[in-house]
């Protein structure tokens, strides 16, 4: 027979009990921050993905070096990586606040849970979608010029230059790598593991 004494609800605080039943993603804030760091680090693949495009695609879609060409899709990846990193740092700050105490009670419990869920949504949804969709569009040239023509016929131009946002894949990679490593280091610092 299993030992159920370790699940005694009276040993848990009001915050832990409310959090256990109401948080959207049942992971600790530090673990969520690490996932956000991973999402941001994934964004650092922008330059390598574009740098390895086939020669025919580079000739057809780029006037200069692909990694130095401002692309609207690179800006999408950058926004996703920055959103994920910002949410990750917010989750680390939330974890530190909870560790320092005092633990929230009453209405403060719901405020803390709302902040955690908002940060999780920004990191996982905004960050994840920006990075994954952006990288998928950047990688679409790996399927050849015909795949790009099919995308253009459907109204999607993955390698359109972004004159308003001079964001290059190279810049995106540098920012995403820095942001992801910063969040990862912050999680190690607060968690002590």
PDB file of C-alpha atoms in Angstrom:
ATOM      1  CA  UNK A   1       0.000   0.000   0.000  1.00  0.00           C
ATOM      2  CA  UNK A   2       1.442   3.419  -0.940  1.00  0.00           C
ATOM      3  CA  UNK A   3       2.412   5.910   1.722  1.00  0.00           C
ATOM      4  CA  UNK A   4      -0.162   8.722   1.416  1.00  0.00           C
ATOM      5  CA  UNK A   5       1.224  10.718   4.343  1.00  0.00           C
ATOM      6  CA  UNK A   6       3.477  12.720   2.025  1.00  0.00           C
ATOM      7  CA  UNK A   7       0.370  14.152   0.277  1.00  0.00           C
ATOM      8  CA  UNK A   8      -1.186  15.605   3.417  1.00  0.00           C
ATOM      9  CA  UNK A   9      -2.851  18.889   2.310  1.00  0.00           C
ATOM     10  CA  UNK A  10      -2.450  20.362   5.777  1.00  0.00           C
ATOM     11  CA  UNK A  11       1.322  20.458   5.203  1.00  0.00           C
ATOM     12  CA  UNK A  12       0.867  22.753   2.219  1.00  0.00           C
ATOM     13  CA  UNK A  13       0.368  26.492   2.282  1.00  0.00           C
ATOM     14  CA  UNK A  14      -2.671  28.286   0.912  1.00  0.00           C
ATOM     15  CA  UNK A  15      -0.616  29.417  -2.085  1.00  0.00           C
ATOM     16  CA  UNK A  16       0.572  25.871  -2.895  1.00  0.00           C
ATOM     17  CA  UNK A  17      -2.952  24.472  -2.675  1.00  0.00           C
ATOM     18  CA  UNK A  18      -4.492  27.171  -4.882  1.00  0.00           C
ATOM     19  CA  UNK A  19      -1.582  26.945  -7.346  1.00  0.00           C
ATOM     20  CA  UNK A  20      -1.885  23.156  -7.594  1.00  0.00           C
ATOM     21  CA  UNK A  21      -5.498  23.429  -8.679  1.00  0.00           C
ATOM     22  CA  UNK A  22      -5.426  26.525 -10.854  1.00  0.00           C
ATOM     23  CA  UNK A  23      -2.142  27.092 -12.643  1.00  0.00           C
ATOM     24  CA  UNK A  24      -2.387  26.492 -16.401  1.00  0.00           C
ATOM     25  CA  UNK A  25       0.999  24.789 -16.898  1.00  0.00           C
ATOM     26  CA  UNK A  26       1.823  22.770 -13.761  1.00  0.00           C
ATOM     27  CA  UNK A  27       5.586  23.348 -13.733  1.00  0.00           C
ATOM     28  CA  UNK A  28       7.644  25.449 -11.368  1.00  0.00           C
ATOM     29  CA  UNK A  29       8.467  28.994 -12.486  1.00  0.00           C
ATOM     30  CA  UNK A  30      12.154  28.030 -12.796  1.00  0.00           C
ATOM     31  CA  UNK A  31      11.340  25.100 -15.053  1.00  0.00           C
ATOM     32  CA  UNK A  32       9.113  27.316 -17.190  1.00  0.00           C
ATOM     33  CA  UNK A  33      11.935  29.869 -17.371  1.00  0.00           C
ATOM     34  CA  UNK A  34      14.286  27.138 -18.614  1.00  0.00           C
ATOM     35  CA  UNK A  35      11.810  26.250 -21.344  1.00  0.00           C
ATOM     36  CA  UNK A  36      11.654  29.939 -22.280  1.00  0.00           C
ATOM     37  CA  UNK A  37      15.472  29.954 -22.435  1.00  0.00           C
ATOM     38  CA  UNK A  38      15.305  26.968 -24.778  1.00  0.00           C
ATOM     39  CA  UNK A  39      12.829  28.770 -27.014  1.00  0.00           C
ATOM     40  CA  UNK A  40      15.085  31.826 -27.146  1.00  0.00           C
ATOM     41  CA  UNK A  41      18.119  29.648 -27.882  1.00  0.00           C
ATOM     42  CA  UNK A  42      16.187  27.985 -30.693  1.00  0.00           C
ATOM     43  CA  UNK A  43      15.865  31.442 -32.246  1.00  0.00           C
ATOM     44  CA  UNK A  44      19.653  31.537 -32.555  1.00  0.00           C
ATOM     45  CA  UNK A  45      19.335  29.103 -35.470  1.00  0.00           C
ATOM     46  CA  UNK A  46      18.191  31.935 -37.769  1.00  0.00           C
ATOM     47  CA  UNK A  47      21.604  32.687 -39.280  1.00  0.00           C
ATOM     48  CA  UNK A  48      22.682  29.042 -39.669  1.00  0.00           C
ATOM     49  CA  UNK A  49      19.377  28.180 -41.368  1.00  0.00           C
ATOM     50  CA  UNK A  50      19.734  31.028 -43.865  1.00  0.00           C
ATOM     51  CA  UNK A  51      23.474  30.478 -44.352  1.00  0.00           C
ATOM     52  CA  UNK A  52      22.872  26.894 -45.471  1.00  0.00           C
ATOM     53  CA  UNK A  53      20.235  27.685 -48.113  1.00  0.00           C
ATOM     54  CA  UNK A  54      20.867  26.079 -51.516  1.00  0.00           C
ATOM     55  CA  UNK A  55      22.753  28.227 -54.041  1.00  0.00           C
ATOM     56  CA  UNK A  56      19.732  28.466 -56.372  1.00  0.00           C
ATOM     57  CA  UNK A  57      17.595  29.910 -53.570  1.00  0.00           C
ATOM     58  CA  UNK A  58      20.309  32.371 -52.506  1.00  0.00           C
ATOM     59  CA  UNK A  59      20.629  33.605 -56.092  1.00  0.00           C
ATOM     60  CA  UNK A  60      16.877  33.878 -56.598  1.00  0.00           C
ATOM     61  CA  UNK A  61      15.973  35.420 -53.258  1.00  0.00           C
ATOM     62  CA  UNK A  62      18.915  37.529 -52.087  1.00  0.00           C
ATOM     63  CA  UNK A  63      20.896  40.423 -53.537  1.00  0.00           C
ATOM     64  CA  UNK A  64      23.692  40.022 -50.978  1.00  0.00           C
ATOM     65  CA  UNK A  65      24.804  37.594 -48.279  1.00  0.00           C
ATOM     66  CA  UNK A  66      21.677  35.966 -46.790  1.00  0.00           C
ATOM     67  CA  UNK A  67      22.802  36.308 -43.172  1.00  0.00           C
ATOM     68  CA  UNK A  68      23.305  40.076 -43.595  1.00  0.00           C
ATOM     69  CA  UNK A  69      20.115  40.795 -45.527  1.00  0.00           C
ATOM     70  CA  UNK A  70      17.360  42.486 -43.490  1.00  0.00           C
ATOM     71  CA  UNK A  71      14.373  40.109 -43.496  1.00  0.00           C
ATOM     72  CA  UNK A  72      10.907  40.583 -42.096  1.00  0.00           C
ATOM     73  CA  UNK A  73      10.829  36.943 -40.996  1.00  0.00           C
ATOM     74  CA  UNK A  74      14.080  37.404 -39.067  1.00  0.00           C
ATOM     75  CA  UNK A  75      12.294  40.173 -37.147  1.00  0.00           C
ATOM     76  CA  UNK A  76       9.516  37.706 -36.272  1.00  0.00           C
ATOM     77  CA  UNK A  77      12.072  35.247 -34.899  1.00  0.00           C
ATOM     78  CA  UNK A  78      13.744  38.072 -32.982  1.00  0.00           C
ATOM     79  CA  UNK A  79      10.458  39.199 -31.419  1.00  0.00           C
ATOM     80  CA  UNK A  80       9.688  35.599 -30.427  1.00  0.00           C
ATOM     81  CA  UNK A  81      13.115  35.092 -28.870  1.00  0.00           C
ATOM     82  CA  UNK A  82      12.953  38.376 -26.967  1.00  0.00           C
ATOM     83  CA  UNK A  83       9.418  37.594 -25.750  1.00  0.00           C
ATOM     84  CA  UNK A  84      10.521  34.168 -24.530  1.00  0.00           C
ATOM     85  CA  UNK A  85      13.592  35.587 -22.798  1.00  0.00           C
ATOM     86  CA  UNK A  86      11.651  38.421 -21.200  1.00  0.00           C
ATOM     87  CA  UNK A  87       9.040  36.005 -19.907  1.00  0.00           C
ATOM     88  CA  UNK A  88      11.796  33.711 -18.647  1.00  0.00           C
ATOM     89  CA  UNK A  89      13.413  36.539 -16.702  1.00  0.00           C
ATOM     90  CA  UNK A  90       9.997  37.476 -15.310  1.00  0.00           C
ATOM     91  CA  UNK A  91       9.458  33.897 -14.147  1.00  0.00           C
ATOM     92  CA  UNK A  92      12.892  33.903 -12.504  1.00  0.00           C
ATOM     93  CA  UNK A  93      11.994  37.140 -10.690  1.00  0.00           C
ATOM     94  CA  UNK A  94       8.690  35.603  -9.597  1.00  0.00           C
ATOM     95  CA  UNK A  95      10.519  32.542  -8.267  1.00  0.00           C
ATOM     96  CA  UNK A  96      12.914  34.768  -6.301  1.00  0.00           C
ATOM     97  CA  UNK A  97      10.017  36.712  -4.823  1.00  0.00           C
ATOM     98  CA  UNK A  98       8.337  33.488  -3.724  1.00  0.00           C
ATOM     99  CA  UNK A  99      11.579  32.095  -2.280  1.00  0.00           C
ATOM    100  CA  UNK A 100      12.257  35.241  -0.259  1.00  0.00           C
ATOM    101  CA  UNK A 101       8.790  35.150   1.218  1.00  0.00           C
ATOM    102  CA  UNK A 102       6.445  35.760   2.716  1.00  0.00           C
ATOM    103  CA  UNK A 103       4.260  33.423   0.735  1.00  0.00           C
ATOM    104  CA  UNK A 104       1.215  35.170  -0.749  1.00  0.00           C
ATOM    105  CA  UNK A 105      -2.139  34.802   0.963  1.00  0.00           C
ATOM    106  CA  UNK A 106      -5.707  35.819   0.198  1.00  0.00           C
ATOM    107  CA  UNK A 107      -6.125  37.854  -2.989  1.00  0.00           C
ATOM    108  CA  UNK A 108      -2.354  38.056  -3.453  1.00  0.00           C
ATOM    109  CA  UNK A 109      -2.342  34.351  -4.307  1.00  0.00           C
ATOM    110  CA  UNK A 110      -4.525  35.001  -7.335  1.00  0.00           C
ATOM    111  CA  UNK A 111      -2.409  37.981  -8.393  1.00  0.00           C
ATOM    112  CA  UNK A 112       0.782  35.912  -8.297  1.00  0.00           C
ATOM    113  CA  UNK A 113      -0.872  33.081 -10.228  1.00  0.00           C
ATOM    114  CA  UNK A 114      -2.159  35.547 -12.823  1.00  0.00           C
ATOM    115  CA  UNK A 115       1.324  36.993 -13.300  1.00  0.00           C
ATOM    116  CA  UNK A 116       2.771  33.491 -13.631  1.00  0.00           C
ATOM    117  CA  UNK A 117       0.160  32.491 -16.216  1.00  0.00           C
ATOM    118  CA  UNK A 118       0.643  35.696 -18.230  1.00  0.00           C
ATOM    119  CA  UNK A 119       4.416  35.226 -18.282  1.00  0.00           C
ATOM    120  CA  UNK A 120       3.963  31.590 -19.263  1.00  0.00           C
ATOM    121  CA  UNK A 121       1.644  32.592 -22.106  1.00  0.00           C
ATOM    122  CA  UNK A 122       4.043  35.244 -23.375  1.00  0.00           C
ATOM    123  CA  UNK A 123       6.989  32.882 -23.248  1.00  0.00           C
ATOM    124  CA  UNK A 124       5.372  29.745 -24.584  1.00  0.00           C
ATOM    125  CA  UNK A 125       2.797  31.148 -27.005  1.00  0.00           C
ATOM    126  CA  UNK A 126       4.186  34.456 -28.280  1.00  0.00           C
ATOM    127  CA  UNK A 127       7.798  33.364 -27.998  1.00  0.00           C
ATOM    128  CA  UNK A 128       7.251  29.830 -29.219  1.00  0.00           C
ATOM    129  CA  UNK A 129       5.087  30.785 -32.172  1.00  0.00           C
ATOM    130  CA  UNK A 130       7.383  33.612 -33.251  1.00  0.00           C
ATOM    131  CA  UNK A 131      10.466  31.442 -33.159  1.00  0.00           C
ATOM    132  CA  UNK A 132       8.977  28.280 -34.667  1.00  0.00           C
ATOM    133  CA  UNK A 133       6.950  29.948 -37.425  1.00  0.00           C
ATOM    134  CA  UNK A 134       9.783  32.340 -38.252  1.00  0.00           C
ATOM    135  CA  UNK A 135      12.369  29.569 -38.441  1.00  0.00           C
ATOM    136  CA  UNK A 136      10.039  27.438 -40.547  1.00  0.00           C
ATOM    137  CA  UNK A 137       9.649  30.283 -43.030  1.00  0.00           C
ATOM    138  CA  UNK A 138      13.394  30.945 -43.059  1.00  0.00           C
ATOM    139  CA  UNK A 139      14.007  27.246 -43.701  1.00  0.00           C
ATOM    140  CA  UNK A 140      11.410  27.016 -46.477  1.00  0.00           C
ATOM    141  CA  UNK A 141      14.108  27.668 -49.080  1.00  0.00           C
ATOM    142  CA  UNK A 142      15.711  24.351 -48.195  1.00  0.00           C
ATOM    143  CA  UNK A 143      12.913  22.696 -50.175  1.00  0.00           C
ATOM    144  CA  UNK A 144      14.011  24.534 -53.302  1.00  0.00           C
ATOM    145  CA  UNK A 145      12.879  27.337 -55.578  1.00  0.00           C
ATOM    146  CA  UNK A 146       9.661  25.493 -56.439  1.00  0.00           C
ATOM    147  CA  UNK A 147       8.624  25.482 -52.776  1.00  0.00           C
ATOM    148  CA  UNK A 148       9.276  29.229 -52.591  1.00  0.00           C
ATOM    149  CA  UNK A 149       7.192  29.795 -55.721  1.00  0.00           C
ATOM    150  CA  UNK A 150       4.345  27.812 -54.147  1.00  0.00           C
ATOM    151  CA  UNK A 151       4.567  29.937 -51.000  1.00  0.00           C
ATOM    152  CA  UNK A 152       4.542  33.135 -53.051  1.00  0.00           C
ATOM    153  CA  UNK A 153       1.440  31.993 -54.953  1.00  0.00           C
ATOM    154  CA  UNK A 154      -0.296  31.539 -51.612  1.00  0.00           C
ATOM    155  CA  UNK A 155       0.711  35.050 -50.533  1.00  0.00           C
ATOM    156  CA  UNK A 156       3.701  34.226 -48.327  1.00  0.00           C
ATOM    157  CA  UNK A 157       7.073  35.801 -49.112  1.00  0.00           C
ATOM    158  CA  UNK A 158       9.596  34.340 -46.641  1.00  0.00           C
ATOM    159  CA  UNK A 159      12.579  36.361 -47.843  1.00  0.00           C
ATOM    160  CA  UNK A 160      11.035  39.781 -48.269  1.00  0.00           C
ATOM    161  CA  UNK A 161      13.401  42.489 -47.148  1.00  0.00           C
ATOM    162  CA  UNK A 162      12.261  44.476 -44.155  1.00  0.00           C
ATOM    163  CA  UNK A 163      13.246  48.112 -44.766  1.00  0.00           C
ATOM    164  CA  UNK A 164      11.386  49.361 -41.681  1.00  0.00           C
ATOM    165  CA  UNK A 165      13.001  46.750 -39.475  1.00  0.00           C
ATOM    166  CA  UNK A 166      16.631  46.247 -40.481  1.00  0.00           C
ATOM    167  CA  UNK A 167      16.792  42.911 -38.652  1.00  0.00           C
ATOM    168  CA  UNK A 168      19.182  40.438 -40.204  1.00  0.00           C
ATOM    169  CA  UNK A 169      19.391  36.724 -39.425  1.00  0.00           C
ATOM    170  CA  UNK A 170      22.861  37.409 -38.026  1.00  0.00           C
ATOM    171  CA  UNK A 171      21.500  39.986 -35.563  1.00  0.00           C
ATOM    172  CA  UNK A 172      18.650  37.660 -34.638  1.00  0.00           C
ATOM    173  CA  UNK A 173      21.080  34.846 -33.879  1.00  0.00           C
ATOM    174  CA  UNK A 174      23.281  37.068 -31.715  1.00  0.00           C
ATOM    175  CA  UNK A 175      20.382  38.503 -29.702  1.00  0.00           C
ATOM    176  CA  UNK A 176      18.597  35.162 -29.304  1.00  0.00           C
ATOM    177  CA  UNK A 177      21.782  33.401 -28.176  1.00  0.00           C
ATOM    178  CA  UNK A 178      22.600  36.126 -25.665  1.00  0.00           C
ATOM    179  CA  UNK A 179      19.029  36.287 -24.353  1.00  0.00           C
ATOM    180  CA  UNK A 180      18.665  32.519 -24.034  1.00  0.00           C
ATOM    181  CA  UNK A 181      21.983  32.102 -22.232  1.00  0.00           C
ATOM    182  CA  UNK A 182      21.128  34.993 -19.898  1.00  0.00           C
ATOM    183  CA  UNK A 183      17.849  33.378 -18.879  1.00  0.00           C
ATOM    184  CA  UNK A 184      19.517  29.987 -18.479  1.00  0.00           C
ATOM    185  CA  UNK A 185      22.217  31.509 -16.258  1.00  0.00           C
ATOM    186  CA  UNK A 186      19.566  33.295 -14.200  1.00  0.00           C
ATOM    187  CA  UNK A 187      17.703  30.027 -13.605  1.00  0.00           C
ATOM    188  CA  UNK A 188      20.895  28.330 -12.465  1.00  0.00           C
ATOM    189  CA  UNK A 189      21.689  31.249 -10.152  1.00  0.00           C
ATOM    190  CA  UNK A 190      18.291  31.240  -8.418  1.00  0.00           C
ATOM    191  CA  UNK A 191      17.838  27.498  -8.327  1.00  0.00           C
ATOM    192  CA  UNK A 192      21.362  26.659  -7.187  1.00  0.00           C
ATOM    193  CA  UNK A 193      21.532  23.503  -9.307  1.00  0.00           C
TER     194      UNK A 193
END
